[in-house]
């Protein structure tokens, strides 16, 4: 009895909050026929927005993976830094989770915006940061930072140091030990972190909206384009782009499932 | 050779630490510095002015409602997904993460499509004089949507870890089903319920993308703190934006800090 009620409520909540809304995006996008859907997607500003999003995702994923793995190694393995300091750094890693994306964007404006010392300095060098790609990459790096560190750290803690010590004892150097011993044990965790980073960078909206200025054909990303089209009551265009983004998220969910399974097998 | 190796390692480590400080710590300090740059009175003025203060209070209030609803349903769903085997369980379990994978702007658009004026549900509610979209209920729905996974995902591992022997012992000793639930099972779930609820709360406080699309953003009625900050940024008032940000950030940090304390205590046990 309790079982049946519980399962029914679970199905209802999923239907109402997740499945029906998701279906609605699909049906609305194609409601005016596939031609309208296709037109909305192939307009120059839509193509440009997807391109900007793709560039951001590529740069952020590479940097975040590199620095995330290195920081995780440092926080878990480096004994030269005192325990207390590592503990402090460890709790700072989570801060971006607690920061509203809007505030994340505001931070970059305050530090590098047009009226700041750093901003005018870079402007004089001919490098535009705010209202341009570098600022958007910085904002996305900020919000995605904890994802990789938080995936890799527990795996490193779980494997322990025995195998690495054995490798050292047998004469392997640090580089070789990393690629032969450490990397095979963390790679599925890293993959999971990469997928999470990609998902978050495609979806980031608030921080990017603030630092980009949302300029059509220049700094507009796929998500800020959806926002602009909704504000202009242009629902067909908004839906078409949202549909592509929603399809991408489903692919990401499937990838996450797969990576999770591999992680458990290990 | 070894000297060179150590030198390389130190360089890499310092680079990582500097990157970390510049990307995370300096910007956060920057907001506090800017928010308090013109003294306490100016800071207090920016925060207490009616529109800002009202937005902060409304955000707190709506986030509490969203968190409570999520905690009740999240606990139930976590229980059902771990304890029962039924057709579709695996698919539902993967769908839990959908709000994490989906861009928040798309999440907001979904709610608009489903409950907006042109939709079937929207016109039905309108004919009964209930307004959802561009009103407070829509903000709560958006908050529930984006924080949906938190409670479920923090309770699930605790339920999976729970040793069946403890429950069996309780039954053997003659406890009833509800007695066993409240004395044995719920205490094991409690840290997950509280921790998940706090994470959901801090995320609901911070949410922007989904909320800005479905709320009318009318000052004094449907304006939340993050949207108010965005408005200040757009109208070139960085100090005002920073002042409200300081309040919101401090709240979120307190929540995060309590979650950390809670999990640290659990690990010690």
Coordinates of N, CA, C and O in Angstrom, one line a residue, chain A residues 2-3 6-7 9-11 13-14 16-22 24-25 28 63-64 67 70-71 74 78 80-81 89 91-96 98-103 106-107 109-111 138 141-142 145 174 192 199 202-203 205-206 209-210 223 226-227 230-231 233 235 238-239 242 245-246 249-250 252-253 257 260-261, chain B residues 5 9-10 12-13 15-17 19-20 23-28 30-31 34 73 76-77 80-81 84-90 92 94-106 109-110 112-114 118-119 134 141 144-145 148 153 206-209 212-213 226 229-230 233 238 241-242 245 248-249 252-253 256 260:
Chain A
X2 N 1.8 1.4 1.0 CA 2.7 2.5 1.1 C 3.5 2.5 -0.2 O 3.7 3.6 -0.8
X3 N 4.0 1.3 -0.6 CA 4.8 1.2 -1.7 C 4.1 1.7 -3.0 O 4.7 2.5 -3.7
X6 N 3.8 5.5 -2.8 CA 5.1 6.1 -3.0 C 5.5 6.2 -4.5 O 5.9 7.2 -5.0
X7 N 5.3 5.0 -5.1 CA 5.7 5.0 -6.6 C 4.8 5.9 -7.4 O 5.3 6.6 -8.3
X9 N 3.3 8.7 -6.4 CA 3.7 10.1 -6.2 C 5.0 10.4 -7.0 O 5.1 11.4 -7.6
X10 N 5.9 9.5 -6.9 CA 7.2 9.7 -7.6 C 7.0 9.9 -9.1 O 7.5 10.8 -9.7
X11 N 6.2 9.0 -9.7 CA 5.9 9.2 -11.1 C 5.2 10.5 -11.4 O 5.6 11.2 -12.3
X13 N 5.4 13.4 -9.7 CA 6.3 14.5 -9.5 C 7.2 14.6 -10.7 O 7.4 15.6 -11.3
X14 N 7.7 13.4 -11.2 CA 8.6 13.4 -12.4 C 7.9 13.9 -13.6 O 8.4 14.7 -14.4
X16 N 5.1 15.9 -13.7 CA 4.8 17.3 -13.7 C 6.0 18.2 -13.8 O 6.0 19.2 -14.5
X17 N 7.1 17.8 -13.1 CA 8.2 18.8 -13.0 C 9.2 18.5 -14.1 O 9.9 19.5 -14.4
X18 N 9.4 17.3 -14.6 CA 10.5 17.1 -15.6 C 10.0 16.7 -17.0 O 10.3 17.2 -18.0
X19 N 9.1 15.6 -17.0 CA 8.9 15.0 -18.3 C 7.9 15.9 -19.1 O 8.2 16.2 -20.3
X20 N 6.8 16.3 -18.6 CA 5.9 17.2 -19.3 C 6.6 18.5 -19.8 O 6.5 18.8 -21.0
X21 N 7.3 19.2 -18.9 CA 8.0 20.4 -19.4 C 9.0 20.1 -20.5 O 9.0 20.9 -21.5
X22 N 9.7 19.0 -20.4 CA 10.7 18.7 -21.5 C 10.0 18.4 -22.8 O 10.4 18.9 -23.8
X24 N 7.1 19.6 -23.7 CA 6.6 20.8 -24.2 C 7.6 21.6 -25.0 O 7.2 22.2 -26.0
X25 N 8.8 21.6 -24.6 CA 9.8 22.3 -25.5 C 9.9 21.6 -26.8 O 10.0 22.3 -27.9
X28 N 6.6 22.4 -28.8 CA 6.5 23.8 -29.2 C 7.4 24.2 -30.3 O 7.1 25.0 -31.2
X63 N 41.2 24.2 -19.8 CA 41.8 24.8 -18.6 C 41.4 24.2 -17.3 O 42.1 24.0 -16.4
X64 N 40.0 24.0 -17.2 CA 39.5 23.5 -15.9 C 40.0 22.1 -15.6 O 40.2 21.8 -14.5
X67 N 43.9 22.5 -14.5 CA 44.1 23.0 -13.2 C 43.3 22.3 -12.1 O 43.8 22.2 -11.0
X70 N 45.4 19.2 -11.3 CA 46.6 19.6 -10.6 C 46.3 20.0 -9.1 O 47.0 19.6 -8.2
X71 N 45.2 20.8 -9.0 CA 44.9 21.2 -7.6 C 44.4 20.1 -6.7 O 44.8 20.0 -5.5
X74 N 47.4 18.3 -5.6 CA 48.1 19.1 -4.6 C 47.4 19.0 -3.2 O 48.1 18.9 -2.2
X78 N 50.1 16.5 -1.5 CA 51.3 17.3 -1.2 C 51.5 17.5 0.3 O 50.7 18.2 0.9
X80 N 54.1 18.7 1.8 CA 55.0 19.8 2.1 C 54.1 21.0 2.6 O 54.6 21.8 3.4
X81 N 52.8 21.0 2.2 CA 52.0 22.1 2.7 C 51.2 21.6 3.9 O 50.8 20.4 4.0
X89 N 42.3 25.7 2.0 CA 42.1 25.7 0.6 C 41.0 24.9 0.1 O 40.2 25.2 -0.8
X91 N 38.3 24.1 1.6 CA 36.9 24.7 1.8 C 36.7 25.9 0.9 O 35.5 26.1 0.6
X92 N 37.7 26.5 0.4 CA 37.6 27.6 -0.5 C 37.1 27.1 -1.9 O 36.4 27.8 -2.6
X93 N 37.5 25.9 -2.2 CA 37.2 25.3 -3.5 C 35.7 25.3 -3.8 O 35.2 25.6 -4.9
X94 N 34.9 25.1 -2.7 CA 33.4 25.0 -2.9 C 32.7 26.4 -3.1 O 31.6 26.5 -3.4
X95 N 33.5 27.5 -2.8 CA 32.8 28.8 -2.7 C 32.0 29.1 -4.0 O 30.9 29.6 -3.9
X96 N 32.5 28.9 -5.2 CA 31.7 29.2 -6.4 C 30.3 28.6 -6.4 O 29.4 29.1 -7.0
X98 N 28.4 28.5 -3.9 CA 27.5 29.3 -3.1 C 27.3 30.7 -3.7 O 26.5 31.5 -3.2
X99 N 28.1 31.0 -4.8 CA 28.0 32.4 -5.3 C 27.0 32.4 -6.5 O 27.0 31.6 -7.4
X100 N 26.0 33.3 -6.4 CA 25.0 33.5 -7.5 C 25.8 33.8 -8.8 O 26.7 34.6 -8.8
X101 N 25.4 33.2 -9.9 CA 26.1 33.5 -11.1 C 26.1 34.9 -11.5 O 27.1 35.4 -12.0
X102 N 25.1 35.7 -11.1 CA 25.1 37.1 -11.3 C 26.2 37.8 -10.6 O 26.9 38.6 -11.1
X103 N 26.4 37.3 -9.4 CA 27.5 37.9 -8.6 C 28.9 37.5 -9.2 O 29.8 38.3 -9.2
X106 N 29.4 39.9 -11.8 CA 29.7 41.2 -11.2 C 31.1 41.3 -10.7 O 31.8 42.4 -10.9
X107 N 31.6 40.3 -10.2 CA 33.0 40.2 -9.7 C 34.0 40.6 -10.8 O 34.9 41.4 -10.6
X109 N 33.3 42.2 -13.6 CA 33.1 43.6 -13.9 C 33.8 44.5 -13.0 O 34.4 45.5 -13.4
X110 N 33.7 44.2 -11.7 CA 34.3 45.1 -10.7 C 35.9 45.1 -10.8 O 36.5 46.1 -10.5
X111 N 36.4 43.9 -11.1 CA 37.9 43.9 -11.2 C 38.5 44.3 -12.5 O 39.5 45.0 -12.6
X138 N 36.5 33.7 -18.5 CA 36.8 33.9 -17.0 C 35.6 33.5 -16.2 O 35.7 32.8 -15.2
X141 N 35.0 29.9 -16.2 CA 36.0 29.2 -15.4 C 35.6 29.3 -13.9 O 35.8 28.3 -13.2
X142 N 35.2 30.5 -13.5 CA 34.8 30.7 -12.1 C 33.7 29.7 -11.7 O 33.9 29.0 -10.7
X145 N 34.7 25.9 -11.7 CA 36.0 25.5 -11.0 C 35.8 24.3 -10.0 O 36.6 23.3 -10.1
X174 N 58.5 10.7 -11.1 CA 57.2 11.3 -10.8 C 56.3 11.2 -12.0 O 55.2 10.8 -12.0
X192 N 34.2 12.1 -15.9 CA 33.0 12.5 -15.3 C 33.0 14.1 -15.0 O 32.1 14.8 -15.4
X199 N 28.7 20.4 -19.5 CA 27.3 20.7 -19.2 C 27.1 22.1 -18.6 O 26.3 22.9 -19.1
X202 N 28.1 25.0 -21.2 CA 27.0 25.3 -22.2 C 25.9 26.0 -21.5 O 25.3 27.0 -22.1
X203 N 25.5 25.6 -20.3 CA 24.3 26.1 -19.7 C 24.5 27.4 -19.0 O 23.5 28.1 -18.6
X205 N 24.6 31.0 -17.7 CA 23.8 32.1 -18.2 C 24.0 33.4 -17.5 O 24.5 34.4 -18.1
X206 N 23.7 33.4 -16.2 CA 23.8 34.6 -15.4 C 25.2 35.3 -15.5 O 25.2 36.5 -15.9
X209 N 25.9 36.5 -19.0 CA 25.1 37.6 -19.4 C 25.6 39.0 -18.9 O 25.7 40.0 -19.6
X210 N 26.1 39.0 -17.6 CA 26.6 40.2 -17.1 C 27.9 40.7 -17.7 O 28.0 41.8 -18.1
X223 N 22.6 30.4 -24.7 CA 21.7 30.6 -23.6 C 21.2 32.1 -23.6 O 20.1 32.4 -23.3
X226 N 18.6 32.7 -26.1 CA 17.3 32.2 -25.7 C 16.6 33.3 -24.9 O 15.4 33.6 -25.1
X227 N 17.4 33.8 -24.0 CA 16.8 34.9 -23.1 C 16.3 36.0 -23.9 O 15.2 36.5 -23.7
X230 N 13.1 35.3 -25.7 CA 12.0 35.3 -24.9 C 11.5 36.7 -24.5 O 10.3 37.0 -24.5
X231 N 12.5 37.5 -24.2 CA 12.2 38.9 -23.8 C 11.5 39.6 -25.0 O 10.7 40.5 -24.8
X233 N 9.5 38.2 -27.0 CA 8.3 37.4 -27.3 C 8.4 36.6 -28.6 O 7.4 36.4 -29.2
X235 N 8.9 33.4 -29.5 CA 8.9 32.1 -28.8 C 9.4 31.0 -29.8 O 10.1 30.1 -29.3
X238 N 13.2 31.1 -29.7 CA 13.6 30.7 -28.4 C 13.5 29.2 -28.3 O 14.4 28.5 -27.8
X239 N 12.3 28.7 -28.7 CA 12.1 27.2 -28.5 C 13.1 26.4 -29.4 O 13.5 25.3 -28.9
X242 N 16.3 26.4 -27.6 CA 16.2 25.7 -26.4 C 16.1 24.2 -26.7 O 16.6 23.4 -25.9
X245 N 19.5 22.8 -27.1 CA 20.2 22.8 -25.8 C 19.7 21.6 -25.0 O 20.4 20.9 -24.3
X246 N 18.3 21.4 -25.0 CA 17.7 20.4 -24.2 C 18.2 19.0 -24.7 O 18.5 18.1 -23.9
X249 N 21.5 18.4 -23.4 CA 21.6 18.0 -22.0 C 21.2 16.5 -21.9 O 21.7 15.9 -20.9
X250 N 20.3 16.0 -22.7 CA 20.0 14.6 -22.6 C 21.2 13.7 -23.0 O 21.5 12.7 -22.3
X252 N 24.2 14.6 -22.6 CA 25.1 14.7 -21.4 C 24.7 13.8 -20.3 O 25.5 13.1 -19.7
X253 N 23.4 13.7 -20.0 CA 22.9 12.8 -19.0 C 23.3 11.4 -19.3 O 23.7 10.6 -18.4
X257 N 25.7 8.9 -17.1 CA 25.4 7.5 -16.7 C 26.5 6.6 -17.0 O 26.9 5.7 -16.2
X260 N 29.6 7.1 -15.0 CA 29.4 6.7 -13.6 C 29.5 5.2 -13.5 O 30.2 4.6 -12.6
X261 N 29.0 4.4 -14.5 CA 29.1 3.0 -14.5 C 30.6 2.6 -14.6 O 31.0 1.7 -13.9
Chain B
X5 N 64.1 18.6 -11.2 CA 62.7 18.0 -11.1 C 62.0 18.7 -10.0 O 60.8 19.1 -10.1
X9 N 58.5 21.0 -10.2 CA 57.3 20.7 -9.4 C 56.8 21.9 -8.7 O 55.6 22.2 -8.7
X10 N 57.8 22.6 -8.0 CA 57.4 23.8 -7.3 C 56.8 24.9 -8.2 O 55.8 25.5 -7.8
X12 N 55.1 24.4 -11.0 CA 53.8 24.0 -11.4 C 52.8 24.2 -10.2 O 51.7 24.8 -10.4
X13 N 53.3 23.8 -9.0 CA 52.4 24.0 -7.8 C 52.1 25.5 -7.6 O 50.9 25.8 -7.3
X15 N 52.0 27.9 -9.7 CA 51.1 28.4 -10.8 C 49.7 28.0 -10.4 O 48.8 28.8 -10.5
X16 N 49.5 26.7 -10.0 CA 48.1 26.3 -9.7 C 47.6 27.1 -8.5 O 46.4 27.6 -8.6
X17 N 48.4 27.3 -7.5 CA 47.9 28.1 -6.4 C 47.5 29.5 -6.7 O 46.5 30.1 -6.3
X19 N 46.7 30.7 -9.8 CA 45.5 30.6 -10.6 C 44.3 30.5 -9.7 O 43.3 31.2 -9.9
X20 N 44.4 29.6 -8.7 CA 43.3 29.4 -7.8 C 42.9 30.7 -7.0 O 41.8 31.1 -6.9
X23 N 41.5 33.4 -9.5 CA 40.2 33.1 -10.1 C 39.1 33.2 -9.0 O 38.0 33.6 -9.3
X24 N 39.4 32.6 -7.8 CA 38.3 32.5 -6.9 C 38.4 33.5 -5.7 O 37.4 34.2 -5.4
X25 N 39.5 33.6 -5.1 CA 39.6 34.4 -3.8 C 39.6 35.9 -4.1 O 38.8 36.6 -3.5
X26 N 40.4 36.3 -5.0 CA 40.5 37.8 -5.3 C 39.1 38.4 -5.7 O 38.7 39.4 -5.2
X27 N 38.4 37.7 -6.7 CA 37.1 38.3 -7.1 C 36.1 38.4 -5.9 O 35.4 39.4 -5.8
X28 N 36.1 37.4 -5.1 CA 35.1 37.4 -4.0 C 35.5 38.5 -3.0 O 34.6 39.3 -2.6
X30 N 37.0 41.2 -3.9 CA 36.7 42.4 -4.6 C 35.3 42.9 -4.4 O 35.0 44.1 -4.2
X31 N 34.3 41.9 -4.3 CA 32.9 42.3 -4.1 C 32.7 42.9 -2.7 O 32.1 44.0 -2.6
X34 N 34.4 46.4 -2.7 CA 33.5 47.4 -3.4 C 32.2 47.7 -2.7 O 31.8 48.8 -2.5
X73 N 9.2 16.1 -1.0 CA 9.2 15.3 -2.2 C 10.5 14.6 -2.4 O 10.5 13.4 -2.8
X76 N 10.9 11.5 -0.1 CA 10.0 10.5 -0.6 C 10.6 9.8 -1.8 O 10.7 8.6 -1.9
X77 N 11.0 10.6 -2.8 CA 11.5 10.1 -4.1 C 12.8 9.3 -3.8 O 13.0 8.2 -4.4
X80 N 11.8 5.9 -2.5 CA 11.2 5.1 -3.5 C 12.3 4.6 -4.5 O 12.3 3.4 -4.8
X81 N 13.2 5.4 -4.9 CA 14.2 5.0 -5.9 C 15.2 4.0 -5.3 O 15.7 3.1 -6.0
X84 N 12.5 0.5 -3.6 CA 11.5 -0.3 -4.4 C 12.1 -0.5 -5.8 O 12.9 0.2 -6.3
X85 N 11.7 -1.7 -6.3 CA 12.0 -2.0 -7.7 C 10.8 -2.0 -8.5 O 9.8 -2.7 -8.2
X86 N 10.7 -1.1 -9.5 CA 9.5 -1.0 -10.3 C 9.9 -0.6 -11.7 O 11.0 -0.1 -12.0
X87 N 9.0 -0.9 -12.7 CA 9.4 -0.5 -14.1 C 9.7 1.0 -14.3 O 9.0 1.8 -13.7
X88 N 10.8 1.3 -14.9 CA 11.1 2.7 -15.2 C 12.0 3.3 -14.1 O 12.3 4.5 -14.2
X89 N 12.4 2.5 -13.1 CA 13.1 3.1 -12.0 C 14.5 3.7 -12.5 O 14.9 4.8 -12.1
X90 N 15.2 2.9 -13.3 CA 16.5 3.4 -13.8 C 16.4 4.7 -14.5 O 17.2 5.6 -14.4
X92 N 14.0 7.0 -14.3 CA 13.7 8.1 -13.4 C 14.9 8.5 -12.7 O 15.2 9.7 -12.5
X94 N 18.0 8.4 -13.6 CA 18.9 9.2 -14.4 C 18.3 10.6 -14.6 O 19.0 11.6 -14.7
X95 N 17.0 10.6 -14.7 CA 16.3 11.9 -15.0 C 16.5 12.9 -13.9 O 16.3 14.1 -14.1
X96 N 16.8 12.4 -12.6 CA 16.9 13.3 -11.5 C 17.9 14.4 -11.8 O 17.7 15.5 -11.4
X97 N 19.0 14.0 -12.5 CA 20.0 15.0 -12.8 C 19.7 16.0 -13.9 O 20.5 16.9 -14.1
X98 N 18.6 15.8 -14.5 CA 18.2 16.7 -15.7 C 18.3 18.2 -15.3 O 18.9 18.9 -16.1
X99 N 17.8 18.7 -14.2 CA 17.9 20.1 -13.9 C 19.4 20.6 -13.8 O 19.7 21.7 -14.0
X100 N 20.3 19.7 -13.5 CA 21.7 20.0 -13.4 C 22.3 20.2 -14.9 O 23.1 21.0 -15.1
X101 N 21.8 19.3 -15.7 CA 22.4 19.2 -17.1 C 21.7 20.3 -18.0 O 22.3 20.7 -19.0
X102 N 20.5 20.7 -17.7 CA 19.8 21.6 -18.5 C 20.2 23.1 -18.2 O 20.2 23.4 -17.1
X103 N 20.4 23.9 -19.3 CA 20.7 25.3 -19.0 C 19.5 25.9 -18.2 O 18.4 25.6 -18.6
X104 N 19.8 26.8 -17.3 CA 18.7 27.3 -16.4 C 17.8 28.2 -17.3 O 16.6 28.2 -17.0
X105 N 18.3 28.8 -18.3 CA 17.4 29.6 -19.2 C 16.4 28.7 -19.9 O 15.2 29.1 -20.0
X106 N 16.8 27.5 -20.3 CA 15.9 26.6 -20.9 C 14.9 26.1 -19.8 O 13.7 26.0 -20.1
X109 N 12.3 28.8 -19.6 CA 11.4 28.8 -20.8 C 10.4 27.6 -20.7 O 9.2 27.8 -21.1
X110 N 10.8 26.5 -20.2 CA 9.9 25.3 -20.1 C 8.7 25.7 -19.2 O 7.6 25.4 -19.6
X112 N 7.6 28.7 -18.6 CA 6.8 29.7 -19.4 C 5.8 28.9 -20.4 O 4.7 29.3 -20.5
X113 N 6.4 28.0 -21.1 CA 5.6 27.3 -22.1 C 4.5 26.5 -21.5 O 3.4 26.4 -22.0
X114 N 4.8 25.9 -20.3 CA 3.8 25.0 -19.7 C 2.7 25.8 -19.0 O 1.5 25.4 -19.0
X118 N -0.5 31.5 -23.1 CA -1.0 30.8 -24.3 C -1.2 29.3 -24.0 O -1.9 28.7 -24.8
X119 N -0.7 28.8 -22.9 CA -0.8 27.4 -22.7 C -2.2 27.0 -22.1 O -2.9 27.8 -21.6
X134 N 4.7 35.1 -14.1 CA 5.0 36.5 -13.8 C 4.5 36.8 -12.4 O 4.4 38.0 -12.0
X141 N 8.1 27.7 -8.4 CA 8.3 26.6 -9.3 C 9.6 26.5 -9.9 O 10.3 25.5 -10.0
X144 N 12.1 25.3 -7.4 CA 12.0 23.9 -7.1 C 12.6 23.1 -8.3 O 13.3 22.2 -8.0
X145 N 12.4 23.6 -9.5 CA 13.0 22.9 -10.6 C 14.5 22.8 -10.6 O 15.1 21.8 -10.7
X148 N 15.9 20.6 -7.6 CA 15.2 19.3 -7.5 C 16.2 18.2 -7.2 O 15.9 17.4 -6.3
X153 N 19.8 13.4 -4.2 CA 21.2 12.9 -4.3 C 22.0 12.9 -3.0 O 23.0 12.2 -2.9
X206 N 20.4 31.9 -4.9 CA 21.3 32.4 -5.9 C 20.7 32.3 -7.3 O 21.2 33.0 -8.2
X207 N 19.6 31.6 -7.5 CA 19.2 31.3 -8.8 C 18.8 32.6 -9.6 O 18.2 33.5 -9.1
X208 N 19.2 32.6 -10.9 CA 18.9 33.8 -11.7 C 18.2 33.4 -13.0 O 17.1 33.8 -13.3
X209 N 18.9 32.5 -13.8 CA 18.4 32.3 -15.1 C 16.9 31.8 -15.2 O 16.2 32.4 -16.0
X212 N 14.5 34.8 -13.7 CA 14.4 36.0 -14.4 C 13.4 35.9 -15.6 O 12.7 36.8 -15.9
X213 N 13.3 34.7 -16.2 CA 12.3 34.5 -17.3 C 10.9 34.4 -16.9 O 10.0 34.8 -17.6
X226 N 18.7 38.3 -6.9 CA 19.7 38.2 -8.0 C 19.3 39.1 -9.1 O 20.2 39.7 -9.8
X229 N 20.1 42.7 -8.4 CA 21.6 42.9 -8.6 C 21.8 43.2 -10.1 O 22.5 44.1 -10.5
X230 N 21.2 42.3 -10.9 CA 21.4 42.5 -12.3 C 20.9 43.8 -12.8 O 21.6 44.5 -13.6
X233 N 23.5 46.4 -12.0 CA 24.6 46.3 -12.9 C 24.2 47.0 -14.3 O 25.0 47.8 -14.8
X238 N 27.4 50.0 -9.7 CA 28.1 48.8 -9.2 C 28.2 48.7 -7.7 O 28.1 47.7 -7.1
X241 N 24.9 47.3 -6.5 CA 24.9 45.9 -6.8 C 25.8 45.1 -5.8 O 25.4 44.1 -5.3
X242 N 27.0 45.7 -5.6 CA 28.0 45.0 -4.7 C 27.4 44.9 -3.3 O 27.6 43.9 -2.6
X245 N 25.0 42.2 -3.1 CA 25.7 41.0 -3.3 C 26.4 40.5 -2.0 O 26.5 39.3 -1.7
X248 N 23.8 38.8 0.1 CA 23.5 37.5 -0.5 C 24.7 36.5 -0.3 O 24.5 35.3 0.1
X249 N 25.9 36.9 -0.6 CA 27.1 36.1 -0.5 C 27.2 35.6 1.0 O 27.5 34.4 1.2
X252 N 24.9 32.9 1.8 CA 25.2 31.6 1.1 C 26.4 31.0 1.8 O 26.4 29.8 2.0
X253 N 27.4 31.8 2.1 CA 28.6 31.2 2.8 C 28.3 30.6 4.1 O 28.8 29.6 4.5
X256 N 26.7 27.3 3.4 CA 27.7 26.3 3.0 C 28.6 25.9 4.1 O 28.9 24.7 4.2
X260 N 29.2 22.1 5.6 CA 30.5 21.5 5.8 C 30.7 21.0 7.2 O 31.2 19.9 7.5

